[in-house]
Amino acid sequence: QVQLAESGGGLVQAGGSLRLSCAASGGTFSSYAMGWFRRAPGKEREFVAAISWNGGSTYYVDSVKGRFTISRDNAKNTVDLHMNSLKPEDTAVYYCAADRDFAISTRRSQYKYWGQGTQVTVSS
């Protein structure tokens, strides 16, 4: 059983930056890919970014490419999402998730464990 806990959310002005962090416990962190998803008010939960088991591969949804960076530290069992040039449309609850496998996936069904989420609000 893997437990995930996100932190780092908050209120920021448009154009600002935030760093989200996800701490994992239980399981073998370095054996599976990790992802970040978000759910904006009134919308479905959507894929944001993912990173492979060793950090060698990353993938982003088009709307965050060039602004967000996902990284992981297998020694510390953490995965971060660095968010720059934030926009009001980035406002959402952000979730960290652990994949069932070591390779990257954008599909929610591929992720087995989820954190509780952290709120990010970007004001205009």
JSON list of N, CA, C and O in Angstrom, two decimals, residues 41 68-69 87 95 109 113:
[
{"chain": "A", "resi": 41, "resn": "PRO", "atom": "N", "xyz": [-12.82, 23.51, -11.04]},
{"chain": "A", "resi": 41, "resn": "PRO", "atom": "CA", "xyz": [-14.23, 23.53, -10.67]},
{"chain": "A", "resi": 41, "resn": "PRO", "atom": "C", "xyz": [-15.13, 23.21, -11.86]},
{"chain": "A", "resi": 41, "resn": "PRO", "atom": "O", "xyz": [-14.99, 23.81, -12.94]},
{"chain": "A", "resi": 68, "resn": "PHE", "atom": "N", "xyz": [5.52, 24.27, -16.72]},
{"chain": "A", "resi": 68, "resn": "PHE", "atom": "CA", "xyz": [5.59, 23.33, -15.58]},
{"chain": "A", "resi": 68, "resn": "PHE", "atom": "C", "xyz": [6.74, 22.35, -15.80]},
{"chain": "A", "resi": 68, "resn": "PHE", "atom": "O", "xyz": [7.03, 21.96, -16.94]},
{"chain": "A", "resi": 69, "resn": "THR", "atom": "N", "xyz": [7.35, 21.93, -14.70]},
{"chain": "A", "resi": 69, "resn": "THR", "atom": "CA", "xyz": [8.40, 20.92, -14.75]},
{"chain": "A", "resi": 69, "resn": "THR", "atom": "C", "xyz": [8.17, 19.91, -13.64]},
{"chain": "A", "resi": 69, "resn": "THR", "atom": "O", "xyz": [8.01, 20.28, -12.47]},
{"chain": "A", "resi": 87, "resn": "LYS", "atom": "N", "xyz": [-1.41, 30.83, -14.68]},
{"chain": "A", "resi": 87, "resn": "LYS", "atom": "CA", "xyz": [-2.55, 31.52, -15.26]},
{"chain": "A", "resi": 87, "resn": "LYS", "atom": "C", "xyz": [-3.80, 31.21, -14.43]},
{"chain": "A", "resi": 87, "resn": "LYS", "atom": "O", "xyz": [-3.86, 30.16, -13.78]},
{"chain": "A", "resi": 95, "resn": "TYR", "atom": "N", "xyz": [-3.52, 16.76, -7.81]},
{"chain": "A", "resi": 95, "resn": "TYR", "atom": "CA", "xyz": [-3.36, 15.45, -7.20]},
{"chain": "A", "resi": 95, "resn": "TYR", "atom": "C", "xyz": [-2.09, 14.78, -7.68]},
{"chain": "A", "resi": 95, "resn": "TYR", "atom": "O", "xyz": [-1.78, 14.77, -8.88]},
{"chain": "A", "resi": 109, "resn": "SER", "atom": "N", "xyz": [-6.87, 5.71, -15.31]},
{"chain": "A", "resi": 109, "resn": "SER", "atom": "CA", "xyz": [-7.07, 4.32, -14.90]},
{"chain": "A", "resi": 109, "resn": "SER", "atom": "C", "xyz": [-5.76, 3.58, -14.68]},
{"chain": "A", "resi": 109, "resn": "SER", "atom": "O", "xyz": [-5.73, 2.54, -14.04]},
{"chain": "A", "resi": 113, "resn": "TYR", "atom": "N", "xyz": [-2.64, 4.62, -6.99]},
{"chain": "A", "resi": 113, "resn": "TYR", "atom": "CA", "xyz": [-2.71, 5.31, -5.70]},
{"chain": "A", "resi": 113, "resn": "TYR", "atom": "C", "xyz": [-2.77, 6.82, -5.93]},
{"chain": "A", "resi": 113, "resn": "TYR", "atom": "O", "xyz": [-2.10, 7.35, -6.82]}
]
